[in-house]
PDB file of C-alpha atoms in Angstrom:
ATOM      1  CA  UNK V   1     -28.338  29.851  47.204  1.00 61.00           C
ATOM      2  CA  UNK V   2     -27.024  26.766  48.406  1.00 79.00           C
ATOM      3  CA  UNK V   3     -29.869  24.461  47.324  1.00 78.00           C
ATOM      4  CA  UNK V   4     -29.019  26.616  43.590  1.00 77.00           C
ATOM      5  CA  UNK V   5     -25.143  25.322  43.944  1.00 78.00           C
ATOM      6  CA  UNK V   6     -25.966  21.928  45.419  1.00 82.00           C
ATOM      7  CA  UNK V   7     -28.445  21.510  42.530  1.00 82.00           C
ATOM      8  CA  UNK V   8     -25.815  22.507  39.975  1.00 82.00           C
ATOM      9  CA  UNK V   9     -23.024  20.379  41.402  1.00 82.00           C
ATOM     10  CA  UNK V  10     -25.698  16.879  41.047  1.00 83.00           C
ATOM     11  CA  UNK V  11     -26.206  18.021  37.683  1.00 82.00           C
ATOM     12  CA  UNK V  12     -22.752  18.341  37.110  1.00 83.00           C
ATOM     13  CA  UNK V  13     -22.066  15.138  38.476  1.00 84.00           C
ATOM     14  CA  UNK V  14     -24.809  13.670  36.253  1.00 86.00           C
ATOM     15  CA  UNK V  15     -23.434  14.762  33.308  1.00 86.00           C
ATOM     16  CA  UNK V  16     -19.968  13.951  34.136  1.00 87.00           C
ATOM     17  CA  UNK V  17     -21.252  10.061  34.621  1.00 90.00           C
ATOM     18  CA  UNK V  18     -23.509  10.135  31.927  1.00 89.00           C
ATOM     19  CA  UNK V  19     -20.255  11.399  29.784  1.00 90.00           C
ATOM     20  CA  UNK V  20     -18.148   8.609  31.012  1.00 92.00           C
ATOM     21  CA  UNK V  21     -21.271   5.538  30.626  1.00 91.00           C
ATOM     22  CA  UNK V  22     -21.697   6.520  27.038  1.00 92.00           C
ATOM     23  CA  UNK V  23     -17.977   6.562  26.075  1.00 92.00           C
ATOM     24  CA  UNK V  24     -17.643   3.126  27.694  1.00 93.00           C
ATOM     25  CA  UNK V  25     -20.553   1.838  25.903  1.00 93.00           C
ATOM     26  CA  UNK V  26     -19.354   3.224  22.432  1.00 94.00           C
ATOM     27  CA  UNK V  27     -15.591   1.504  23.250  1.00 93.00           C
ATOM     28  CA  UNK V  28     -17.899  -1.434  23.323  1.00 92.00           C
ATOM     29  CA  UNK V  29     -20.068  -1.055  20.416  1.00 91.00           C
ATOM     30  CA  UNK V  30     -16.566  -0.300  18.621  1.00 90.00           C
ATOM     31  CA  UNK V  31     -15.156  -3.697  19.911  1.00 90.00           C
ATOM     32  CA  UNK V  32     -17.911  -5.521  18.661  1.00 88.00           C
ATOM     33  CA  UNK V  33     -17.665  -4.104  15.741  1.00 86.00           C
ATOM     34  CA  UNK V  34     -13.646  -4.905  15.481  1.00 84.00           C
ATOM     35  CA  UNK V  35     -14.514  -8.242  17.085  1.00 84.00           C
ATOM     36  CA  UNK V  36     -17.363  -9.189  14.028  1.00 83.00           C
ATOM     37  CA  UNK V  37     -14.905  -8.065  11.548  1.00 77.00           C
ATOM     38  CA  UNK V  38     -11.847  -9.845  12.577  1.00 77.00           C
ATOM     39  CA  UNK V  39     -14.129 -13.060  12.352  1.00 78.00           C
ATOM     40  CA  UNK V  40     -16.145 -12.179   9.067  1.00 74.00           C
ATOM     41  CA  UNK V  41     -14.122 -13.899   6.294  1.00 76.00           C
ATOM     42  CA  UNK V  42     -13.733 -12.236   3.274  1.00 73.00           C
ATOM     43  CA  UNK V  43     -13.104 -13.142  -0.496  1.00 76.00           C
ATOM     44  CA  UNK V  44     -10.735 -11.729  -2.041  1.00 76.00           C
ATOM     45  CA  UNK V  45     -10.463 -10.741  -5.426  1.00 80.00           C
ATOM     46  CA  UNK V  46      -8.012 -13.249  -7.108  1.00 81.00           C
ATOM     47  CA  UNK V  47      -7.825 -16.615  -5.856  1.00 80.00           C
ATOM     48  CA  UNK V  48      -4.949 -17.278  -3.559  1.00 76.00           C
ATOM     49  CA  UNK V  49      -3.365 -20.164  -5.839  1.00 79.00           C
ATOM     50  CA  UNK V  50      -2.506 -23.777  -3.907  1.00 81.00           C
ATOM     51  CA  UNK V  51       1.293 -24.199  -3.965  1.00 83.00           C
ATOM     52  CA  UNK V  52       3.040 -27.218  -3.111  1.00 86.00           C
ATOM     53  CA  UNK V  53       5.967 -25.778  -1.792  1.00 86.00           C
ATOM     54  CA  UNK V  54       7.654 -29.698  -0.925  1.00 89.00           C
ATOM     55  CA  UNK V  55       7.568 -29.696  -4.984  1.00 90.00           C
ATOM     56  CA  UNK V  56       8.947 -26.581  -5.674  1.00 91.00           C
ATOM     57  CA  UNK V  57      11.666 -26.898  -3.141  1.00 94.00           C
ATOM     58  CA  UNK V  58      12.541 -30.261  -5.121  1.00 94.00           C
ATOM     59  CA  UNK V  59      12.561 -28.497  -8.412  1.00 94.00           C
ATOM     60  CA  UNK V  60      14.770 -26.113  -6.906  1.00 94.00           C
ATOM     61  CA  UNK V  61      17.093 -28.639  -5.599  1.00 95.00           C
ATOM     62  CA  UNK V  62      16.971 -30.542  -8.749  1.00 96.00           C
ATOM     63  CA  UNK V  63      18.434 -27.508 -10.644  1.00 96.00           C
ATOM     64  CA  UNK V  64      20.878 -26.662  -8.279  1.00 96.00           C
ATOM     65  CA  UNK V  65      22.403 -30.328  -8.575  1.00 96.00           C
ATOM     66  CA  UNK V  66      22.232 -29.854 -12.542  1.00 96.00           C
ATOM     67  CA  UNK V  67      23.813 -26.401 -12.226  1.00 97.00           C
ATOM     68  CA  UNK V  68      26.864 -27.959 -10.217  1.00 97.00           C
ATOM     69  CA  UNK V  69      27.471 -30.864 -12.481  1.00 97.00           C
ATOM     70  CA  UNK V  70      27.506 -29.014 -15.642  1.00 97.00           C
ATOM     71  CA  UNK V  71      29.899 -26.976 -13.504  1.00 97.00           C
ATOM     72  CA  UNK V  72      32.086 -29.551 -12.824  1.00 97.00           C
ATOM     73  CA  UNK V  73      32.197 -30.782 -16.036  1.00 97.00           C
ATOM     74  CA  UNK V  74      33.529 -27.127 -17.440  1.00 96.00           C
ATOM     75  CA  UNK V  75      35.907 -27.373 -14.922  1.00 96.00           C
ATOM     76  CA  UNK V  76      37.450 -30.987 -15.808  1.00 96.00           C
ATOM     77  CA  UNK V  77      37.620 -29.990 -19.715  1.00 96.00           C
ATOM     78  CA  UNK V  78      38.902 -26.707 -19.145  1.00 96.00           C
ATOM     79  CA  UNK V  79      41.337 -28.740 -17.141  1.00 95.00           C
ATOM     80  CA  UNK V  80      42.018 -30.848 -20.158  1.00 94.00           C
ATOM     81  CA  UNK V  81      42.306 -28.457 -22.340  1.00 94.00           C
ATOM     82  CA  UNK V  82      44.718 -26.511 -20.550  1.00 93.00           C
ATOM     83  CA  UNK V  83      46.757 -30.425 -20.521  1.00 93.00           C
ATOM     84  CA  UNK V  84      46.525 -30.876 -23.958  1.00 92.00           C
ATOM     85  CA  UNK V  85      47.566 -26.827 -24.600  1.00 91.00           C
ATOM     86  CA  UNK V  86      50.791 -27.782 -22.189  1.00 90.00           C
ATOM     87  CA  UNK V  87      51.618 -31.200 -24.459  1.00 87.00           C
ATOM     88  CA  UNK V  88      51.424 -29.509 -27.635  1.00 86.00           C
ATOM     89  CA  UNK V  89      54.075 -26.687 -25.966  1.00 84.00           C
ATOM     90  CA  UNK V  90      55.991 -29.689 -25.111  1.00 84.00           C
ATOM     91  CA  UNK V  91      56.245 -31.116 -28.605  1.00 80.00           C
ATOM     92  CA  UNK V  92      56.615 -27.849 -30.253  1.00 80.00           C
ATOM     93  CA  UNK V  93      59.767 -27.634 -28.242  1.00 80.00           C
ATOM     94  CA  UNK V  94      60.904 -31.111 -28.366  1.00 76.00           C
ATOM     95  CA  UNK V  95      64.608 -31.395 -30.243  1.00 72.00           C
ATOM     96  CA  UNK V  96      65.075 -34.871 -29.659  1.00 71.00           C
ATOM     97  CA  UNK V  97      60.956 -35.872 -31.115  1.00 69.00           C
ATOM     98  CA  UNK V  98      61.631 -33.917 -34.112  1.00 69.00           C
ATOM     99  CA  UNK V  99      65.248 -35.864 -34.811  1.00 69.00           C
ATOM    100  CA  UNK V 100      63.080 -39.010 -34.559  1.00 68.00           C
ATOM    101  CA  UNK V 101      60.606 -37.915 -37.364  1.00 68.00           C
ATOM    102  CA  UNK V 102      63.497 -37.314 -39.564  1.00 66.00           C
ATOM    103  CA  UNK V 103      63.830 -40.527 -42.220  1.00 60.00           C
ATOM    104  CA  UNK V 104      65.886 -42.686 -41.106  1.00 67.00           C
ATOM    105  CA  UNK V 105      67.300 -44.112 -44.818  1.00 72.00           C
ATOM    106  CA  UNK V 106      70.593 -43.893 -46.142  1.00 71.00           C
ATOM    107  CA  UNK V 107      68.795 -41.786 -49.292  1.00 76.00           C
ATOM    108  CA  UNK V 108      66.759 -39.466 -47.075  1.00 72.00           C
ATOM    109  CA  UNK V 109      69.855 -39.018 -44.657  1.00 72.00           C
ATOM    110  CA  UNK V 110      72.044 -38.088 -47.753  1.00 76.00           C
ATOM    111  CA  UNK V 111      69.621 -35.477 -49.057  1.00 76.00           C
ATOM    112  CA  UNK V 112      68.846 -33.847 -45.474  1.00 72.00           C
ATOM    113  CA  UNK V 113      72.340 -33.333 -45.296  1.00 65.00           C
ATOM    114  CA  UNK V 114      72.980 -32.253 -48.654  1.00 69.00           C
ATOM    115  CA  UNK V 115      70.187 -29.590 -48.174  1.00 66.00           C
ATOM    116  CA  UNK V 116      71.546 -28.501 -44.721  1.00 63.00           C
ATOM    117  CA  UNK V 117      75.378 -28.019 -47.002  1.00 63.00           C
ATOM    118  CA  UNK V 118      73.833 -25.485 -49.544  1.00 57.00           C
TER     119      UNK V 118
END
């Protein structure tokens, strides 16, 4: 009996080993594999196009600087306009400008006041 069980342990043990030599030799058939991929280039499909990024940032700069003096300038005639909307307020309400534009003749003076009588 025992040279039965002593027999069936070495097999055991065979198996177990061969079990664990051919796992480690697929592991490393897979990371060849792996390894031959990862260096293989491929094409791809659509060309990657070449961009010159040093350009495009420039362009993009370019722009921006466009973008903020148009800006400004907006901002300096809305300025003005909201100057010139404030001095035509003024002379809309100025008493003293509109005495001045009155004729200053003896004739026109005569008929202004005859007009302001009736």
């Amino acid at each position: 009996m025992n040279v039965v069980v002593e027999s069936r342990k070495r097999f055991g043990k065979m198996c177990v080993e061969y079990e664990q030599k051919s796992s480690i030799m697929e592991n490393k058939i897979l990371n060849l594999q792996l390894e031959s991929l990862s260096k293989a280039r491929f094409k791809s499909k659509h060309p990657v196009p070449d961009i010159d990024v040093d350009s495009m940032k420039k362009e993009v700069d370019d722009f921006i600087s466009d973008i903020q003096e148009r800006q400004q300038r907006i901002e300096k005639l809305n300025k003005s306009l909201r100057n010139t909307e404030q001095i035509v307020l003024q002379l809309k309400e100025d008493k003293i400008g509109r005495k001045l534009r009155q004729p200053l003749t003896a004739e026109d003076r005569i008929t202004t006041k005859s007009h302001k009588s009736k």
